[in-house]
Short mmCIF file of C-alpha atoms in Angstrom, two decimals:
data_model
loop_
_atom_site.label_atom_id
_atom_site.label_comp_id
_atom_site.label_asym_id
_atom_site.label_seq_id
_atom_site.Cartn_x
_atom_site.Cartn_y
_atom_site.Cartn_z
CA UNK A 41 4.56 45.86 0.81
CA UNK A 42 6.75 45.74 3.68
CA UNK A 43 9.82 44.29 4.15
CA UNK A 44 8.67 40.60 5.31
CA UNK A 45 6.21 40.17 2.60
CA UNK A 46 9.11 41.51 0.46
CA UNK A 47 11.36 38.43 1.23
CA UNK A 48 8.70 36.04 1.66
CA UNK A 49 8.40 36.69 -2.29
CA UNK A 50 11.89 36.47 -3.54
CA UNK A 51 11.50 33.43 -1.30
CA UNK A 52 9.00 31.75 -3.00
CA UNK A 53 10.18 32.53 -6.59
CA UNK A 54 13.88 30.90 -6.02
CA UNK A 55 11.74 27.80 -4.46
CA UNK A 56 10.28 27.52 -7.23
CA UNK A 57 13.47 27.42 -9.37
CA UNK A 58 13.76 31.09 -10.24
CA UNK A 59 16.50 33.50 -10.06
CA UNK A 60 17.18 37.14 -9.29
CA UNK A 61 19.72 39.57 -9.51
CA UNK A 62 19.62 43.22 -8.49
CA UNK A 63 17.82 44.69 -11.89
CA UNK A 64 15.03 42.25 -11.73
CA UNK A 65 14.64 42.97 -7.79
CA UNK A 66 14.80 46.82 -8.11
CA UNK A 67 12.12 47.26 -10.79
CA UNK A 68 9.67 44.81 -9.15
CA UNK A 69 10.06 46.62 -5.70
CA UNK A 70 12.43 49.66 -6.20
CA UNK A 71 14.64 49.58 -3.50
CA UNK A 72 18.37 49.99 -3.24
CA UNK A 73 21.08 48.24 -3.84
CA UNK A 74 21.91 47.83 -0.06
CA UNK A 75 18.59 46.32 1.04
CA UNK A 76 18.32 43.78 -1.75
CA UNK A 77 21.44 42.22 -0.03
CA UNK A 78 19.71 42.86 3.26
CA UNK A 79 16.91 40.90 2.28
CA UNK A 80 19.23 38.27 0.97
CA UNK A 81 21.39 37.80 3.88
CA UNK A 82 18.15 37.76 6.14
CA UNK A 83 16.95 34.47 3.70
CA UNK A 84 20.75 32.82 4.36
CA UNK A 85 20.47 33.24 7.96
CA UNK A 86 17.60 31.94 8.74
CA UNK A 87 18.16 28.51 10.72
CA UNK A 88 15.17 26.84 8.74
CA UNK A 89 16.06 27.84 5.27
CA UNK A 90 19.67 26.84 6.24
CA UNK A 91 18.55 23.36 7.39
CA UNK A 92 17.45 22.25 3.71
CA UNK A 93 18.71 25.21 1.32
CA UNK A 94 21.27 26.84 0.16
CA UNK A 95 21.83 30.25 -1.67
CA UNK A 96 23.93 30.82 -4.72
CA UNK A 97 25.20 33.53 -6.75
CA UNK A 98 26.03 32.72 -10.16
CA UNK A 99 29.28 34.95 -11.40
CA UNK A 100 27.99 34.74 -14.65
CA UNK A 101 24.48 35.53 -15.00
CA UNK A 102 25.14 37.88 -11.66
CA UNK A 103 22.00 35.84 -10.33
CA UNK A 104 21.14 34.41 -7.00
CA UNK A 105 19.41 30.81 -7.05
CA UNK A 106 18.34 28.39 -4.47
CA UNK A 107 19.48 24.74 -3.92
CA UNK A 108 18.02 21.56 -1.80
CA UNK A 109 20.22 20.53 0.30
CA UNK A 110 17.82 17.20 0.45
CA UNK A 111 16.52 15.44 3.49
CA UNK A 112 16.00 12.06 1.91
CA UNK A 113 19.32 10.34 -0.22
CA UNK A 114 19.42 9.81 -3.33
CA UNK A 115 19.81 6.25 -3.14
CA UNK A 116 16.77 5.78 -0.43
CA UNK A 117 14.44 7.36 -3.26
CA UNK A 118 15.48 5.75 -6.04
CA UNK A 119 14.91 2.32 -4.14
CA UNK A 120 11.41 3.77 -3.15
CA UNK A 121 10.47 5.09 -6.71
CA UNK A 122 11.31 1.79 -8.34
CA UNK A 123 9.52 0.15 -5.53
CA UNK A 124 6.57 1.97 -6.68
CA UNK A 125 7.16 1.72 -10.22
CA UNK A 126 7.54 -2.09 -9.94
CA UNK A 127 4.37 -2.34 -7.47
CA UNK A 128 1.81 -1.17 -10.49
CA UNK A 129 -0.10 -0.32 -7.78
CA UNK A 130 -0.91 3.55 -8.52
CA UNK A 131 -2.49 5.04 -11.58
CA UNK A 132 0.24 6.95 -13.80
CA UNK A 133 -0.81 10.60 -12.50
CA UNK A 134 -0.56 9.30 -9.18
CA UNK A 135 3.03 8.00 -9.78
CA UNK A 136 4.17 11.19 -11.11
CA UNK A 137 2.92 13.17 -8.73
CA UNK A 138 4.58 10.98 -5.80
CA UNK A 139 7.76 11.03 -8.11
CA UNK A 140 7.70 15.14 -7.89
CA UNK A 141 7.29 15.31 -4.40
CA UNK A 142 9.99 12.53 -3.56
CA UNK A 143 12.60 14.25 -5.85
CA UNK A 144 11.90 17.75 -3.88
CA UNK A 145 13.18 15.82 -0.98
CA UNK A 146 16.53 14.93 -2.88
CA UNK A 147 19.40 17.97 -3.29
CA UNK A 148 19.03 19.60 -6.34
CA UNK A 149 22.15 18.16 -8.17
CA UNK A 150 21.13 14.26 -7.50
CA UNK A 151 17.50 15.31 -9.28
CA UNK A 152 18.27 14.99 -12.47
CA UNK A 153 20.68 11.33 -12.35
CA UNK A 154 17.32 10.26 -10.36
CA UNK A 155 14.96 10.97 -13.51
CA UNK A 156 17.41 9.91 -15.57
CA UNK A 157 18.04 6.02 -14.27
CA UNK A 158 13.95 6.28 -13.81
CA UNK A 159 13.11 7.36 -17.47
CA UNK A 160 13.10 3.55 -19.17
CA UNK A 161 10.95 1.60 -16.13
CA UNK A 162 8.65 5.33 -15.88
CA UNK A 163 7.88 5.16 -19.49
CA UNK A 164 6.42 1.72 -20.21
CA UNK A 165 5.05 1.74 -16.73
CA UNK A 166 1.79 -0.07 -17.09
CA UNK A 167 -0.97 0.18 -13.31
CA UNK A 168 -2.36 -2.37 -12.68
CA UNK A 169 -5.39 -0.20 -11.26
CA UNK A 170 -8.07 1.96 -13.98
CA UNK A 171 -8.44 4.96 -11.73
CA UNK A 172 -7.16 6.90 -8.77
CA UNK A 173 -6.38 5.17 -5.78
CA UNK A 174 -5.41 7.78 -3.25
CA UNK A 175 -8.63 9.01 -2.81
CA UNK A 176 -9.67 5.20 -1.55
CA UNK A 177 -6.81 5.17 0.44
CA UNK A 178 -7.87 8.15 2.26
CA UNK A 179 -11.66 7.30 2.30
CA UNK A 180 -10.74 3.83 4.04
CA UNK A 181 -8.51 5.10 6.05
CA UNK A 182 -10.90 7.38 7.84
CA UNK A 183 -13.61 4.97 8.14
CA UNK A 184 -10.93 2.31 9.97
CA UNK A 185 -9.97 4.78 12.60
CA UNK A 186 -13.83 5.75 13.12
CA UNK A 187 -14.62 1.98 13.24
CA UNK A 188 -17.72 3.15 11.12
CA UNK A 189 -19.69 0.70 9.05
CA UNK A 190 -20.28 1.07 5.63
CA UNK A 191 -22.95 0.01 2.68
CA UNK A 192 -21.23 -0.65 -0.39
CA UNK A 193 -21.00 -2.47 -3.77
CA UNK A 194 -18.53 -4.69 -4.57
CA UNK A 195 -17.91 -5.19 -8.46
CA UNK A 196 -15.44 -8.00 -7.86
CA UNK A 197 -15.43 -11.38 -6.56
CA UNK A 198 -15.30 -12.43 -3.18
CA UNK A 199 -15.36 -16.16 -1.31
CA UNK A 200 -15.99 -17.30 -4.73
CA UNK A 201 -18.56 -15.31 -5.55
CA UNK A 202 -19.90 -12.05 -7.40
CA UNK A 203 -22.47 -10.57 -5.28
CA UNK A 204 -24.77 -8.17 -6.67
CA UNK A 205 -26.83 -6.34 -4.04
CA UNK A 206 -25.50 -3.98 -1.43
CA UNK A 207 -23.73 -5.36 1.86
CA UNK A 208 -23.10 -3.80 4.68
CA UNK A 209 -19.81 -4.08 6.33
CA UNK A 210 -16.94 -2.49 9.28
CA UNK A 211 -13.66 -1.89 7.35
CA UNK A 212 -10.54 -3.39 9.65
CA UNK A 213 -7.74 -2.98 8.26
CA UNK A 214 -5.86 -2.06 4.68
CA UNK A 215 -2.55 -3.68 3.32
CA UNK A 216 -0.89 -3.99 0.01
CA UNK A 217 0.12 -7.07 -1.93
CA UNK A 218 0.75 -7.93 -5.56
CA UNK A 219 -0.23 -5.06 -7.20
CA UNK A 220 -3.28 -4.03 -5.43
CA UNK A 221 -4.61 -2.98 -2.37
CA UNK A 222 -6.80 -5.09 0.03
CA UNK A 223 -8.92 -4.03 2.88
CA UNK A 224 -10.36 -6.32 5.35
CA UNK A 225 -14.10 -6.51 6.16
CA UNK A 226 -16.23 -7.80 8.57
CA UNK A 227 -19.97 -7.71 7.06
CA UNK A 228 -22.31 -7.91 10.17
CA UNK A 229 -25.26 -9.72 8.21
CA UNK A 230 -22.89 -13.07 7.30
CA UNK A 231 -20.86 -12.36 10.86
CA UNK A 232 -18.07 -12.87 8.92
CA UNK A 233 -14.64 -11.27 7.93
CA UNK A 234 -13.83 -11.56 4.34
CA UNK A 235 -11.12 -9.82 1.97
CA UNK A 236 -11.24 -7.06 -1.24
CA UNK A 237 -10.01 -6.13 -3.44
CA UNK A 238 -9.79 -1.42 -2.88
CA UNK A 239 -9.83 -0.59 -6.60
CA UNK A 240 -13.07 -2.84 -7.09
CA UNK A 241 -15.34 -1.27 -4.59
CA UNK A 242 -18.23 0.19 -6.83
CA UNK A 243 -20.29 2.91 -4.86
CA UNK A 244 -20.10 3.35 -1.14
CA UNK A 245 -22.21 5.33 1.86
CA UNK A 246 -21.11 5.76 4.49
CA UNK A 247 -23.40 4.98 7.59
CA UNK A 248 -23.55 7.19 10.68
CA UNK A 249 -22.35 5.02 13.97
CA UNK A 250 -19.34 3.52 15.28
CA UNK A 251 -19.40 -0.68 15.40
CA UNK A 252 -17.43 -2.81 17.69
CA UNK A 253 -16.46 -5.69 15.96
CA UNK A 254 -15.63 -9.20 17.85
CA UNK A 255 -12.79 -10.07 18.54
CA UNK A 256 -12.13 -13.07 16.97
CA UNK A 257 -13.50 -11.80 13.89
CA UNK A 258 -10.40 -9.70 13.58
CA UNK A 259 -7.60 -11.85 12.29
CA UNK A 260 -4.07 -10.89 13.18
CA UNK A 261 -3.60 -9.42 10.02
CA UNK A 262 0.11 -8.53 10.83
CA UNK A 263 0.94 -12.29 10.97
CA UNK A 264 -1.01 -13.17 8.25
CA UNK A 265 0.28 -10.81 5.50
CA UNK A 266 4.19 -12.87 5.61
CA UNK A 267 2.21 -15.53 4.00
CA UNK A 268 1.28 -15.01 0.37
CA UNK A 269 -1.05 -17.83 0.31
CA UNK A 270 -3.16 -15.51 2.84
CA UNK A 271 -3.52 -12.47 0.35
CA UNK A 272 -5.81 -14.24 -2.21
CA UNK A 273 -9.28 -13.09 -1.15
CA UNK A 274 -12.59 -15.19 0.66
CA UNK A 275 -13.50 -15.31 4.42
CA UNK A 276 -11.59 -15.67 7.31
CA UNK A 277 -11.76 -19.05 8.45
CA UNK A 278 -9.83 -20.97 11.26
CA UNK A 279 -8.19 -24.14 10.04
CA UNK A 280 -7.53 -27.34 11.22
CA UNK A 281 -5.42 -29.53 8.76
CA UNK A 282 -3.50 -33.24 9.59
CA UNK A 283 0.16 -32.54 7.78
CA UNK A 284 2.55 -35.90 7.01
CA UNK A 285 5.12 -34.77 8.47
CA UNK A 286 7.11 -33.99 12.43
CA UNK A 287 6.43 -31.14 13.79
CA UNK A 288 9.35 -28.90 12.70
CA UNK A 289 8.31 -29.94 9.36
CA UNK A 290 4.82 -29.20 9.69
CA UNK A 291 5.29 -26.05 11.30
CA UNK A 292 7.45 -24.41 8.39
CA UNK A 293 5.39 -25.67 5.61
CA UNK A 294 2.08 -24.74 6.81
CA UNK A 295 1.08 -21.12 7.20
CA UNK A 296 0.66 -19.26 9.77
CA UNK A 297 0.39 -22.26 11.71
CA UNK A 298 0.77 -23.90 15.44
CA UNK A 299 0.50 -26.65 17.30
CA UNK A 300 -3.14 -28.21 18.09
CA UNK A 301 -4.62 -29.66 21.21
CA UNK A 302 -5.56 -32.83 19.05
CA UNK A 303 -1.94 -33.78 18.00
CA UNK A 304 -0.82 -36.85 18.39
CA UNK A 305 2.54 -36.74 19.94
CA UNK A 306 3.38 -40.57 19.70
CA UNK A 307 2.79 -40.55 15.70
CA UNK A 308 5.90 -38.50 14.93
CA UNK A 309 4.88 -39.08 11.10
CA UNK A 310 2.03 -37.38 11.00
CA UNK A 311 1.44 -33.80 12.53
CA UNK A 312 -2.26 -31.63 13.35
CA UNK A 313 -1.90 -27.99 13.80
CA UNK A 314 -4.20 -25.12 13.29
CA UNK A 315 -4.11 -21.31 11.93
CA UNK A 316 -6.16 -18.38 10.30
CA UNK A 317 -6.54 -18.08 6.75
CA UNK A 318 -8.60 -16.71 4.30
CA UNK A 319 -10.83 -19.35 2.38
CA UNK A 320 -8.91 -18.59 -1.14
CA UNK A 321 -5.20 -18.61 0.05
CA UNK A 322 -6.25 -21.64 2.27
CA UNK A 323 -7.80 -23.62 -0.91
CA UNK A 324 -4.87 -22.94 -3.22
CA UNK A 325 -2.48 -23.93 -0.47
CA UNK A 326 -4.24 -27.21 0.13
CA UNK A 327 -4.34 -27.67 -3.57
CA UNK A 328 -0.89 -27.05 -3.89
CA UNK A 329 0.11 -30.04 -1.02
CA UNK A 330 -1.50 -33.30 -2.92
CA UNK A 331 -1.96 -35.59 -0.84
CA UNK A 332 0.41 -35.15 1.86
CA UNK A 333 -2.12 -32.32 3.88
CA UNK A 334 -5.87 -33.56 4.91
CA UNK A 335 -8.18 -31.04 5.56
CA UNK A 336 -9.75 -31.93 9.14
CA UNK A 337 -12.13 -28.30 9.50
CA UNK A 338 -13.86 -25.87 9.03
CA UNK A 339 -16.65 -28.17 7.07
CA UNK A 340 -17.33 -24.71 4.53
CA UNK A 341 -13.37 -25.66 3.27
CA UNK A 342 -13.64 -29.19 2.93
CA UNK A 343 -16.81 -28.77 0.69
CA UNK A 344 -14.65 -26.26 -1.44
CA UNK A 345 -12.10 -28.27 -1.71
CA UNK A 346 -14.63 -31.78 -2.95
CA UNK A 347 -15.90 -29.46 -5.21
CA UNK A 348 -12.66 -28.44 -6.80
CA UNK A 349 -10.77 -31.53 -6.62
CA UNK A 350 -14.48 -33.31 -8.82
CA UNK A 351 -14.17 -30.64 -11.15
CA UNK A 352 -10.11 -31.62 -11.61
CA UNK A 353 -10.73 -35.41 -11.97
CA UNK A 354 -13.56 -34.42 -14.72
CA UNK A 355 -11.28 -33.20 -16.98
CA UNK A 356 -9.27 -36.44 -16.82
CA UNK A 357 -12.00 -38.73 -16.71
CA UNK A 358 -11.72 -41.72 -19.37
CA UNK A 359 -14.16 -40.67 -22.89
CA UNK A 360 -16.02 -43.82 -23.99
#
């Protein structure tokens, strides 16, 4: 072993926590006094070591030891640990293996207050996920940049529905919200862009080619996500709703919203504007407004909404 594989090793093992002192070194590679201090000083000096370590000699044990100096704060990993934590969005192994890797980043004396203010939330930490979701993560991921389409199973709802058989669709785009992970779809049968769920993806091929998508059926999904009513699933649709209300009004309560070539700018009371959402969010919103929104398009949201609104007035209808 020469002398660079030599300090390579006594590298590694203080890395990895362990200590050495002159007894230990000499029977593992029997050499002198004088080059185990060598091979030390050629560990402190060098500039990238030095950067994110430091080397100690404990008077006591006569040991040396490495510390992390830590290139993250304490403080900016604890706020992204808890993040995590309260997220639910990653399976426990997952969690503690991010949790590992985030404290290596941290100096060596702030590790163990971390694990220590982490230790109630960590333990009763309950995912909201059954399995891994890294490896979906990185499978999506892929098959976004590639623009590839896909053939896959989908064991959850979507638009209001549970369909069964395979469908073949061009991943868009992936974001995160309320415990879960979404990915955006546009399935080239139904020419349509629709929303689901990562974790509920049953099994998926992967087909050979490239797609271009159209453009319109790729919603702005960076606008869309500050809305929460957009995260709740369906198709994208393009909206067209008549708001009581001025404009101001009309244009903070509505998401994702603007102004539409059919307003009426001499009825100040009343405003029509127009957006993206996804069918879901755009159902519950409307819900949510009573009678103060009217749905003027798309047709596919107004029969939704009869629907829902017959099956609300059922359960209040008079018994004879």
């Amino acid at each position: 072993m020469n002398s660079s594989e030599r300090i390579v090793n006594i590298l590694m093992r203080m890395l990895r926590g362990g200590k050495i002192d002159f007894d230990n070194y000499r029977a593992i590679y029997g050499k002198s006094g004088r080059t185990f201090h060598r091979d030390l000083e050629a560990i402190r000096n060098n500039e990238d070591f030095s950067a994110r370590y430091v080397l100690h000699y404990n008077t006591v044990q006569k040991k040396y030891y490495v510390t992390n100096i830590g290139v993250i704060n304490s403080a900016e990993v604890l706020a992204i640990l808890k993040i995590l934590i309260g997220s639910r969005a990653l399976s426990k192994k997952e969690l503690n293996d991010v949790t590992e890797q985030l404290l290596e980043s941290v100096a060596t004396e702030d590790q163990s207050n971390i694990k220590t203010l982490l230790t109630t939330t960590s333990e009763s930490y309950i995912p909201a996920v059954d399995g891994l979701i890294f490896p979906r993560v990185k499978q999506f991921s892929d098959w976004i940049i590639a623009k590839k389409s896909i053939t896959f199973k989908y064991n959850g709802v979507s638009n209001g529905t549970n369909v069964l058989e395979a469908q073949v669709g061009v991943p868009l785009s992936m974001y995160y919200d309320n415990h879960h992970f979404y990915i955006m779809m546009y399935l080239i049968d139904a020419d349509k862009t629709f929303l689901y769920r990562m974790d509920q993806f049953g099994k998926i091929v992967p087909n050979g080619k490239a797609v271009n998508v159209p453009a319109d059926k790729r919603p702005d999904i960076g606008r869309m996500i500050n809305k929460t009513f957009l995260l709740s699933g369906g198709n994208h649709v393009h909206y067209k709703f008549s708001y009581e209300g001025n404009e101001q009004v009309t244009l903070e309560n509505v998401p994702n919203s603007y102004l539409s070539n059919d307003d009426d700018p001499e009825n100040p009371d009343v405003t029509i504007v127009e957006g993206d959402l996804f069918s879901e969010g755009a159902l519950l919103w409307v819900l949510s407004q009573g009678a103060q929104v009217k749905v003027l398009g798309p047709q596919s949201l107004i029969e939704r909404l009869r629907k829902e609104l017959k099956k609300t007035l059922e359960y209040y209808s008079d018994e004879k």
